[in-house]
mmCIF file of C-alpha atoms and ligand atoms in Angstrom:
data_model
loop_
_atom_site.group_PDB
_atom_site.id
_atom_site.type_symbol
_atom_site.label_atom_id
_atom_site.label_comp_id
_atom_site.label_asym_id
_atom_site.label_seq_id
_atom_site.Cartn_x
_atom_site.Cartn_y
_atom_site.Cartn_z
ATOM 1 C CA ILE A 276 20.370 14.265 4.988
ATOM 2 C CA THR A 277 19.359 15.293 1.504
ATOM 3 C CA ALA A 278 17.333 13.513 -1.147
ATOM 4 C CA THR A 279 20.567 13.101 -3.094
ATOM 5 C CA THR A 280 22.440 11.019 -0.551
ATOM 6 C CA ALA A 281 20.536 8.914 1.910
ATOM 7 C CA ASP A 282 22.485 9.182 5.029
ATOM 8 C CA THR A 283 21.375 6.522 7.535
ATOM 9 C CA THR A 284 22.732 8.456 10.515
ATOM 10 C CA ILE A 285 20.259 9.824 13.025
ATOM 11 C CA SER A 286 17.972 12.318 11.327
ATOM 12 C CA LYS A 287 16.969 15.750 12.557
ATOM 13 C CA THR A 288 13.366 15.039 11.640
ATOM 14 C CA LYS A 289 11.585 15.117 14.930
ATOM 15 C CA VAL A 290 7.940 14.078 14.854
ATOM 16 C CA LYS A 291 5.546 15.955 17.076
ATOM 17 C CA MET A 292 2.976 13.893 18.979
ATOM 18 C CA SER A 293 -0.607 14.216 17.852
ATOM 19 C CA ASP A 294 -3.047 16.320 19.989
ATOM 20 C CA GLU A 295 -4.005 13.424 22.212
ATOM 21 C CA ASN A 296 -0.319 12.854 22.804
ATOM 22 C CA LYS A 297 -0.547 9.458 21.092
ATOM 23 C CA LYS A 298 2.060 8.198 18.757
ATOM 24 C CA PHE A 299 1.366 8.524 15.069
ATOM 25 C CA LYS A 300 0.529 5.162 13.408
ATOM 26 C CA ILE A 301 2.337 4.321 10.195
ATOM 27 C CA LEU A 302 1.561 1.364 7.921
ATOM 28 C CA VAL A 303 4.431 -0.080 5.911
ATOM 29 C CA THR A 304 2.772 -2.003 3.115
ATOM 30 C CA HIS A 305 5.605 -4.357 2.267
ATOM 31 C CA PRO A 306 7.442 -6.600 4.764
ATOM 32 C CA GLU A 307 10.762 -6.258 2.920
ATOM 33 C CA VAL A 308 11.245 -2.507 3.287
ATOM 34 C CA PRO A 309 14.833 -2.376 4.534
ATOM 35 C CA GLN A 310 15.421 -2.017 8.212
ATOM 36 C CA GLU A 311 17.219 1.283 7.839
ATOM 37 C CA GLY A 312 13.865 2.931 6.993
ATOM 38 C CA ILE A 313 11.889 0.984 9.598
ATOM 39 C CA ASP A 314 14.340 2.050 12.325
ATOM 40 C CA LEU A 315 13.725 5.687 11.571
ATOM 41 C CA LEU A 316 9.908 5.286 11.715
ATOM 42 C CA THR A 317 9.871 3.299 14.963
ATOM 43 C CA ARG A 318 11.872 5.953 16.892
ATOM 44 C CA ASP A 319 8.791 8.082 17.442
ATOM 45 C CA CYS A 320 5.872 6.325 15.817
ATOM 46 C CA GLU A 321 3.880 3.103 16.039
ATOM 47 C CA VAL A 322 4.679 1.047 12.960
ATOM 48 C CA ILE A 323 2.495 -1.709 11.521
ATOM 49 C CA ILE A 324 4.063 -3.854 8.761
ATOM 50 C CA CYS A 325 2.123 -5.976 6.237
ATOM 51 C CA GLN A 326 3.262 -9.552 6.163
ATOM 52 C CA ASN A 327 2.636 -10.823 2.628
ATOM 53 C CA VAL A 328 5.085 -11.126 -0.235
ATOM 54 C CA PRO A 329 3.893 -10.552 -2.922
ATOM 55 C CA THR A 330 1.702 -7.981 -1.300
ATOM 56 C CA VAL A 331 -1.964 -8.849 -0.792
ATOM 57 C CA ARG A 332 -4.289 -5.861 -1.423
ATOM 58 C CA ALA A 333 -6.864 -6.970 1.149
ATOM 59 C CA GLU A 334 -4.234 -7.044 3.853
ATOM 60 C CA ILE A 335 -3.039 -3.547 2.937
ATOM 61 C CA LEU A 336 -6.521 -2.124 2.908
ATOM 62 C CA GLU A 337 -7.485 -3.834 6.212
ATOM 63 C CA LYS A 338 -4.274 -2.742 8.045
ATOM 64 C CA SER A 339 -4.364 0.819 6.693
ATOM 65 C CA LYS A 340 -7.647 1.600 8.486
ATOM 66 C CA GLY A 341 -7.040 4.569 10.853
ATOM 67 C CA VAL A 342 -3.321 5.018 10.181
ATOM 68 C CA ASP A 343 -1.771 8.524 9.991
ATOM 69 C CA ALA A 344 0.702 7.675 7.291
ATOM 70 C CA LEU A 345 1.554 5.064 4.618
ATOM 71 C CA LEU A 346 4.984 3.967 3.538
ATOM 72 C CA TRP A 347 3.869 2.382 0.220
ATOM 73 C CA GLY A 348 6.556 -0.243 -0.325
ATOM 74 C CA GLY A 349 5.315 -1.964 -3.510
ATOM 75 C CA HIS A 350 3.764 -0.932 -6.795
ATOM 76 C CA ASP A 351 0.119 -1.703 -5.787
ATOM 77 C CA ALA A 352 -2.459 0.749 -7.060
ATOM 78 C CA LEU A 353 -2.534 3.742 -4.662
ATOM 79 C CA ASN A 354 -5.937 5.063 -5.529
ATOM 80 C CA ALA A 355 -9.207 6.357 -4.086
ATOM 81 C CA GLU A 356 -10.060 2.881 -2.800
ATOM 82 C CA ALA A 357 -6.782 2.714 -0.825
ATOM 83 C CA LEU A 358 -7.191 6.269 0.460
ATOM 84 C CA ASP A 359 -10.788 5.557 1.563
ATOM 85 C CA ALA A 360 -9.669 2.381 3.278
ATOM 86 C CA ALA A 361 -7.144 4.363 5.319
ATOM 87 C CA GLY A 362 -9.663 7.065 6.199
ATOM 88 C CA PRO A 363 -9.754 10.910 6.457
ATOM 89 C CA GLN A 364 -7.094 11.145 9.183
ATOM 90 C CA LEU A 365 -4.329 10.136 6.670
ATOM 91 C CA LYS A 366 -1.654 12.867 6.758
ATOM 92 C CA ALA A 367 1.291 11.635 4.701
ATOM 93 C CA ILE A 368 2.314 9.081 2.105
ATOM 94 C CA SER A 369 5.589 8.081 0.540
ATOM 95 C CA THR A 370 6.215 5.517 -2.147
ATOM 96 C CA MET A 371 9.516 3.703 -2.319
ATOM 97 C CA SER A 372 10.069 4.252 -6.019
ATOM 98 C CA ALA A 373 10.938 6.973 -8.417
ATOM 99 C CA GLY A 374 8.217 6.238 -10.891
ATOM 100 C CA ILE A 375 4.702 6.695 -9.480
ATOM 101 C CA ASP A 376 2.575 5.637 -12.425
ATOM 102 C CA TYR A 377 0.610 3.308 -10.064
ATOM 103 C CA VAL A 378 -0.441 6.314 -7.944
ATOM 104 C CA ASP A 379 -3.615 8.322 -8.651
ATOM 105 C CA VAL A 380 -1.689 11.606 -7.944
ATOM 106 C CA ALA A 381 -4.662 13.739 -8.794
ATOM 107 C CA GLU A 382 -6.750 11.964 -6.163
ATOM 108 C CA VAL A 383 -3.988 12.301 -3.496
ATOM 109 C CA LYS A 384 -3.667 15.944 -4.374
ATOM 110 C CA ARG A 385 -7.366 16.547 -4.225
ATOM 111 C CA ARG A 386 -7.315 15.211 -0.707
ATOM 112 C CA LYS A 387 -4.408 17.470 0.137
ATOM 113 C CA ILE A 388 -2.253 14.611 1.381
ATOM 114 C CA PRO A 389 1.488 15.260 1.015
ATOM 115 C CA LEU A 390 2.989 12.576 -1.259
ATOM 116 C CA GLY A 391 6.670 11.712 -1.478
ATOM 117 C CA HIS A 392 8.695 9.407 -3.693
ATOM 118 C CA THR A 393 12.343 8.334 -3.943
ATOM 119 C CA PRO A 394 14.056 9.589 -7.125
ATOM 120 C CA ILE A 395 17.729 10.570 -7.195
ATOM 121 C CA VAL A 396 19.076 7.910 -4.794
ATOM 122 C CA LEU A 397 18.490 5.311 -7.521
ATOM 123 C CA ASN A 398 20.064 7.271 -10.391
ATOM 124 C CA ASN A 399 23.390 5.464 -10.138
ATOM 125 C CA ALA A 400 22.000 1.968 -9.884
ATOM 126 C CA VAL A 401 19.527 2.515 -12.766
ATOM 127 C CA ALA A 402 22.134 4.128 -14.936
ATOM 128 C CA ASP A 403 24.469 1.134 -14.381
ATOM 129 C CA THR A 404 21.689 -1.157 -15.530
ATOM 130 C CA ALA A 405 21.071 0.964 -18.617
ATOM 131 C CA VAL A 406 24.713 0.951 -19.628
ATOM 132 C CA GLY A 407 24.810 -2.802 -19.127
ATOM 133 C CA LEU A 408 21.802 -3.296 -21.296
ATOM 134 C CA LEU A 409 23.125 -0.995 -23.942
ATOM 135 C CA LEU A 410 26.478 -2.820 -24.157
ATOM 136 C CA ALA A 411 24.833 -6.272 -24.003
ATOM 137 C CA ALA A 412 22.367 -5.431 -26.827
ATOM 138 C CA ALA A 413 24.886 -3.630 -29.006
ATOM 139 C CA ARG A 414 27.463 -6.425 -28.726
ATOM 140 C CA ARG A 415 24.899 -9.265 -28.939
ATOM 141 C CA PHE A 416 25.650 -10.866 -25.588
ATOM 142 C CA HIS A 417 22.389 -12.845 -25.398
ATOM 143 C CA GLU A 418 22.669 -14.085 -28.995
ATOM 144 C CA GLY A 419 26.282 -15.050 -28.301
ATOM 145 C CA ARG A 420 25.313 -17.142 -25.331
ATOM 146 C CA LEU A 421 22.577 -18.866 -27.440
ATOM 147 C CA LYS A 422 25.244 -19.736 -30.051
ATOM 148 C CA ILE A 423 27.274 -21.513 -27.401
ATOM 149 C CA GLU A 424 24.332 -23.305 -25.944
ATOM 150 C CA THR A 425 23.200 -24.586 -29.358
ATOM 151 C CA ASP A 426 26.692 -25.590 -30.456
ATOM 152 C CA LYS A 427 26.761 -22.848 -33.150
ATOM 153 C CA TRP A 428 30.021 -21.141 -32.228
ATOM 154 C CA GLU A 429 31.500 -20.512 -35.641
ATOM 155 C CA GLY A 430 35.218 -20.219 -35.114
ATOM 156 C CA GLY A 431 37.458 -19.025 -37.945
ATOM 157 C CA HIS A 432 35.262 -16.201 -39.338
ATOM 158 C CA LEU A 433 36.339 -12.575 -39.139
ATOM 159 C CA ASN A 434 32.915 -11.083 -39.606
ATOM 160 C CA TRP A 435 30.890 -13.275 -37.292
ATOM 161 C CA MET A 436 28.607 -11.764 -34.686
ATOM 162 C CA LEU A 437 29.677 -8.204 -35.297
ATOM 163 C CA GLY A 438 27.972 -5.581 -33.167
ATOM 164 C CA GLN A 439 27.591 -1.843 -32.975
ATOM 165 C CA ASP A 440 30.280 0.534 -31.675
ATOM 166 C CA VAL A 441 29.520 2.799 -28.790
ATOM 167 C CA ARG A 442 32.466 5.116 -29.484
ATOM 168 C CA ASP A 443 31.632 8.067 -31.725
ATOM 169 C CA SER A 444 27.952 7.253 -31.480
ATOM 170 C CA VAL A 445 24.965 9.665 -31.105
ATOM 171 C CA VAL A 446 22.923 8.696 -28.055
ATOM 172 C CA GLY A 447 19.326 9.782 -27.972
ATOM 173 C CA PHE A 448 17.341 10.093 -24.808
ATOM 174 C CA PHE A 449 13.575 10.164 -24.471
ATOM 175 C CA GLY A 450 13.397 12.055 -21.146
ATOM 176 C CA PHE A 451 16.469 13.774 -19.851
ATOM 177 C CA GLY A 452 16.061 13.936 -16.101
ATOM 178 C CA GLY A 453 18.418 12.742 -13.328
ATOM 179 C CA ILE A 454 18.619 9.066 -14.443
ATOM 180 C CA ALA A 455 19.172 9.954 -18.092
ATOM 181 C CA GLN A 456 21.882 12.510 -17.189
ATOM 182 C CA THR A 457 23.590 9.879 -15.015
ATOM 183 C CA ILE A 458 23.590 7.485 -17.993
ATOM 184 C CA ALA A 459 25.007 10.229 -20.109
ATOM 185 C CA LYS A 460 27.769 10.819 -17.638
ATOM 186 C CA ARG A 461 28.772 7.178 -17.733
ATOM 187 C CA LEU A 462 28.583 7.054 -21.478
ATOM 188 C CA SER A 463 30.915 10.056 -21.828
ATOM 189 C CA GLY A 464 33.599 7.655 -20.646
ATOM 190 C CA PHE A 465 32.881 5.510 -23.650
ATOM 191 C CA ASP A 466 33.896 8.384 -26.071
ATOM 192 C CA ILE A 467 30.450 8.951 -27.579
ATOM 193 C CA ASP A 468 30.013 11.770 -30.141
ATOM 194 C CA SER A 469 27.022 13.592 -28.682
ATOM 195 C CA VAL A 470 23.625 13.423 -27.001
ATOM 196 C CA LEU A 471 20.283 14.277 -28.475
ATOM 197 C CA TYR A 472 17.348 14.506 -26.119
ATOM 198 C CA THR A 473 13.618 14.924 -26.335
ATOM 199 C CA THR A 474 11.833 16.420 -23.370
ATOM 200 C CA ARG A 475 9.076 18.968 -22.827
ATOM 201 C CA ARG A 476 11.482 21.481 -21.169
ATOM 202 C CA ARG A 477 14.997 22.251 -22.121
ATOM 203 C CA VAL A 478 17.647 21.439 -19.545
ATOM 204 C CA SER A 479 20.071 24.173 -18.439
ATOM 205 C CA GLU A 480 22.863 25.264 -20.791
ATOM 206 C CA ASP A 481 25.411 24.018 -18.267
ATOM 207 C CA ILE A 482 23.992 20.471 -18.428
ATOM 208 C CA GLU A 483 23.772 20.650 -22.249
ATOM 209 C CA LYS A 484 27.456 21.688 -22.307
ATOM 210 C CA GLU A 485 28.529 19.011 -19.889
ATOM 211 C CA TYR A 486 27.035 16.197 -22.024
ATOM 212 C CA ASN A 487 27.353 17.794 -25.446
ATOM 213 C CA ALA A 488 23.550 17.526 -25.572
ATOM 214 C CA LYS A 489 20.964 19.143 -27.759
ATOM 215 C CA LYS A 490 17.220 19.267 -27.391
ATOM 216 C CA VAL A 491 15.516 18.016 -30.558
ATOM 217 C CA ASP A 492 12.032 16.845 -31.542
ATOM 218 C CA PHE A 493 11.079 13.166 -31.262
ATOM 219 C CA ASP A 494 11.451 12.347 -34.943
ATOM 220 C CA THR A 495 14.907 13.931 -35.137
ATOM 221 C CA MET A 496 16.025 12.052 -32.029
ATOM 222 C CA LEU A 497 14.763 8.749 -33.456
ATOM 223 C CA SER A 498 16.257 9.181 -36.902
ATOM 224 C CA GLN A 499 19.653 10.519 -35.877
ATOM 225 C CA SER A 500 20.497 8.404 -32.844
ATOM 226 C CA ASP A 501 22.611 5.213 -32.800
ATOM 227 C CA PHE A 502 21.283 4.387 -29.407
ATOM 228 C CA VAL A 503 17.889 5.384 -28.106
ATOM 229 C CA ILE A 504 17.316 5.304 -24.374
ATOM 230 C CA ILE A 505 13.878 5.621 -22.832
ATOM 231 C CA ALA A 506 14.128 7.413 -19.467
ATOM 232 C CA SER A 507 10.802 9.157 -19.178
ATOM 233 C CA PRO A 508 7.829 8.649 -16.814
ATOM 234 C CA LEU A 509 4.834 6.650 -18.102
ATOM 235 C CA THR A 510 2.046 9.167 -18.627
ATOM 236 C CA LYS A 511 -0.938 9.483 -20.929
ATOM 237 C CA GLU A 512 1.321 11.327 -23.335
ATOM 238 C CA THR A 513 4.175 8.739 -23.348
ATOM 239 C CA ALA A 514 2.071 5.564 -23.277
ATOM 240 C CA GLY A 515 2.889 3.458 -26.360
ATOM 241 C CA ILE A 516 4.779 6.272 -28.117
ATOM 242 C CA PHE A 517 7.428 3.849 -29.179
ATOM 243 C CA ASN A 518 5.280 2.076 -31.776
ATOM 244 C CA ALA A 519 5.712 0.855 -35.374
ATOM 245 C CA THR A 520 5.872 4.435 -36.702
ATOM 246 C CA ALA A 521 8.654 5.353 -34.226
ATOM 247 C CA PHE A 522 10.661 2.202 -34.956
ATOM 248 C CA GLY A 523 10.282 2.914 -38.672
ATOM 249 C CA LYS A 524 12.070 6.236 -38.188
ATOM 250 C CA MET A 525 15.027 4.680 -36.329
ATOM 251 C CA LYS A 526 18.266 3.563 -38.012
ATOM 252 C CA LYS A 527 18.440 -0.106 -38.918
ATOM 253 C CA THR A 528 21.609 -0.237 -36.864
ATOM 254 C CA ALA A 529 19.938 1.411 -33.830
ATOM 255 C CA VAL A 530 19.748 -0.139 -30.389
ATOM 256 C CA LEU A 531 16.847 0.654 -28.060
ATOM 257 C CA VAL A 532 17.163 0.586 -24.230
ATOM 258 C CA ASN A 533 14.239 0.959 -21.856
ATOM 259 C CA ILE A 534 14.819 1.400 -18.131
ATOM 260 C CA ALA A 535 11.670 3.501 -17.518
ATOM 261 C CA ARG A 536 8.285 1.800 -17.799
ATOM 262 C CA GLY A 537 7.198 -0.999 -20.180
ATOM 263 C CA GLY A 538 4.067 0.954 -21.127
ATOM 264 C CA VAL A 539 6.014 3.571 -22.954
ATOM 265 C CA VAL A 540 6.706 0.893 -25.702
ATOM 266 C CA ASN A 541 4.171 -0.874 -27.875
ATOM 267 C CA GLN A 542 5.532 -4.320 -27.210
ATOM 268 C CA GLN A 543 3.865 -6.031 -30.164
ATOM 269 C CA ASP A 544 5.411 -3.426 -32.496
ATOM 270 C CA LEU A 545 8.815 -3.757 -30.851
ATOM 271 C CA TYR A 546 8.576 -7.514 -31.351
ATOM 272 C CA GLU A 547 7.953 -7.034 -35.057
ATOM 273 C CA ALA A 548 10.742 -4.399 -35.387
ATOM 274 C CA LEU A 549 13.289 -6.752 -33.747
ATOM 275 C CA LYS A 550 12.036 -9.876 -35.567
ATOM 276 C CA THR A 551 12.294 -8.168 -38.999
ATOM 277 C CA ASN A 552 15.658 -6.481 -38.107
ATOM 278 C CA GLN A 553 14.014 -3.058 -38.618
ATOM 279 C CA ILE A 554 16.156 -2.034 -35.651
ATOM 280 C CA PHE A 555 19.342 -3.879 -34.557
ATOM 281 C CA ALA A 556 18.642 -4.827 -31.022
ATOM 282 C CA ALA A 557 17.075 -3.842 -27.755
ATOM 283 C CA GLY A 558 17.616 -4.103 -24.063
ATOM 284 C CA LEU A 559 14.663 -3.897 -21.653
ATOM 285 C CA ASP A 560 14.621 -3.785 -17.834
ATOM 286 C CA VAL A 561 10.917 -3.039 -17.940
ATOM 287 C CA MET A 562 8.045 -4.581 -19.895
ATOM 288 C CA THR A 563 4.319 -5.335 -19.886
ATOM 289 C CA PRO A 564 3.144 -7.155 -17.976
ATOM 290 C CA GLU A 565 5.548 -7.625 -15.081
ATOM 291 C CA PRO A 566 6.281 -10.385 -14.376
ATOM 292 C CA LEU A 567 6.484 -11.316 -18.122
ATOM 293 C CA PRO A 568 5.175 -14.901 -18.685
ATOM 294 C CA ALA A 569 7.933 -17.306 -19.615
ATOM 295 C CA ASN A 570 6.149 -18.174 -22.888
ATOM 296 C CA ASP A 571 6.017 -14.562 -24.102
ATOM 297 C CA PRO A 572 7.170 -14.235 -27.801
ATOM 298 C CA LEU A 573 9.753 -11.579 -26.716
ATOM 299 C CA LEU A 574 11.771 -14.388 -25.155
ATOM 300 C CA SER A 575 12.376 -16.017 -28.598
ATOM 301 C CA LEU A 576 14.241 -12.966 -29.946
ATOM 302 C CA PRO A 577 17.996 -13.387 -30.046
ATOM 303 C CA ASN A 578 18.509 -9.624 -30.469
ATOM 304 C CA LEU A 579 16.653 -8.772 -27.286
ATOM 305 C CA VAL A 580 18.276 -8.606 -23.809
ATOM 306 C CA LEU A 581 15.720 -8.834 -21.015
ATOM 307 C CA LEU A 582 16.061 -8.142 -17.290
ATOM 308 C CA PRO A 583 13.259 -8.612 -14.727
ATOM 309 C CA HIS A 584 13.053 -4.946 -13.584
ATOM 310 C CA LEU A 585 16.338 -4.923 -11.715
ATOM 311 C CA GLY A 586 17.196 -1.211 -12.264
ATOM 312 C CA SER A 587 17.311 -0.108 -8.664
ATOM 313 C CA ALA A 588 17.945 -3.574 -7.223
ATOM 314 C CA THR A 589 21.144 -3.128 -5.168
ATOM 315 C CA GLN A 590 21.306 -3.472 -1.429
ATOM 316 C CA ARG A 591 22.551 0.058 -0.846
ATOM 317 C CA THR A 592 20.075 1.644 -3.241
ATOM 318 C CA ARG A 593 17.112 -0.204 -1.620
ATOM 319 C CA ALA A 594 18.320 0.912 1.824
ATOM 320 C CA ASP A 595 18.636 4.505 0.585
ATOM 321 C CA MET A 596 15.162 4.384 -0.915
ATOM 322 C CA ALA A 597 13.721 3.172 2.388
ATOM 323 C CA VAL A 598 15.493 5.971 4.331
ATOM 324 C CA ILE A 599 14.257 8.642 1.921
ATOM 325 C CA ALA A 600 10.707 7.220 2.050
ATOM 326 C CA ALA A 601 10.803 7.130 5.873
ATOM 327 C CA HIS A 602 11.938 10.767 6.002
ATOM 328 C CA ASN A 603 9.278 11.767 3.562
ATOM 329 C CA VAL A 604 6.674 10.215 5.777
ATOM 330 C CA LEU A 605 8.032 11.667 9.024
ATOM 331 C CA ARG A 606 8.337 15.098 7.563
ATOM 332 C CA GLY A 607 4.815 14.867 6.177
ATOM 333 C CA LEU A 608 3.549 13.977 9.660
ATOM 334 C CA ALA A 609 5.593 16.808 11.217
ATOM 335 C CA GLY A 610 3.958 19.214 8.751
ATOM 336 C CA GLU A 611 7.394 19.883 7.133
ATOM 337 C CA PRO A 612 8.158 19.791 3.420
ATOM 338 C CA MET A 613 9.089 16.283 2.270
ATOM 339 C CA LEU A 614 12.605 15.455 1.103
ATOM 340 C CA SER A 615 11.316 14.486 -2.322
ATOM 341 C CA PRO A 616 7.760 15.588 -2.763
ATOM 342 C CA ALA A 617 5.961 14.055 -5.691
ATOM 343 C CA TYR A 618 3.861 17.116 -6.391
HETATM 344 O O1 LIG B 811 10.558 3.605 -10.267
HETATM 345 C C1 LIG B 811 11.386 3.008 -9.641
HETATM 346 O O2 LIG B 811 11.793 3.445 -8.573
HETATM 347 C C2 LIG B 811 12.050 1.837 -10.209
HETATM 348 O O3 LIG B 811 11.461 1.413 -11.380
HETATM 349 C C3 LIG B 811 12.084 0.750 -9.194
HETATM 350 O O4 LIG B 811 10.785 0.495 -8.712
#
């Protein structure tokens, strides 16, 4: 098994018993963690599973008391309070997500607790979602549906509801890790011209060559891209970076896609940019807050395609995430390096 392909066959990870020859105790904080992951944990350990959906913090804190490991199934804050509730015997934690913006990583690190997460196995599913949003926004799928619903289908025109072409376009990425590269791979099949990317570190020359990609600064990426795809983690540095100033630098024909975290975008500024046609359209899988209330002004925009954070939501991907998270936890308990360590 590797972190790239979650193989659900029997793993080689063998968990040693603790000193007292008792089984390690693991809390799974979400009742819907796929069985494939639970099966791995129950082979050698005692597993406690929280019962509430959506998760109830009090239940998680109560049940985590005295456990050796946590499989953190939801996006609840994983902070000092949660670590204190578990107690000093806690030896390993894994989330079941790629993004870990809800984890106080510094605090986990300070306590020297190995922390894992589940990137890579969701690259394909999230990239599919990104391409879907890009096409839907560029070709006005949501607006088209609204036209039909409101009896405004204007037959007979040649220039009605024209969208943006993907072929020969320049695609800009904010963040160019595994998910972004998987999106670029898919888009190369749409005959795009080139990729511009903004990251802290340059990717390898081989990767640049493969995707005809060039590292540029943020402003250049914004001003020269026909499509701008946000694929970066949410950090202090990236929070709200897509604001009025950024939208002002983008082409009027540009399409924005966000499959990362809602907090990277200043949503009020995005609303204005779409409402005033400063940019052409946007497709968001992530927003602030989640769930977005049904009366949010964003829902009134015809040039905005919205999805309720479905990026990694396929059966296979969820199962893969559970398997990787389970292996992370088991390896942490065994004192071995995790499959995908978060730090
Ligand atoms: O970060 C992730 O893994 C995705 O957003 C799904 O939670």
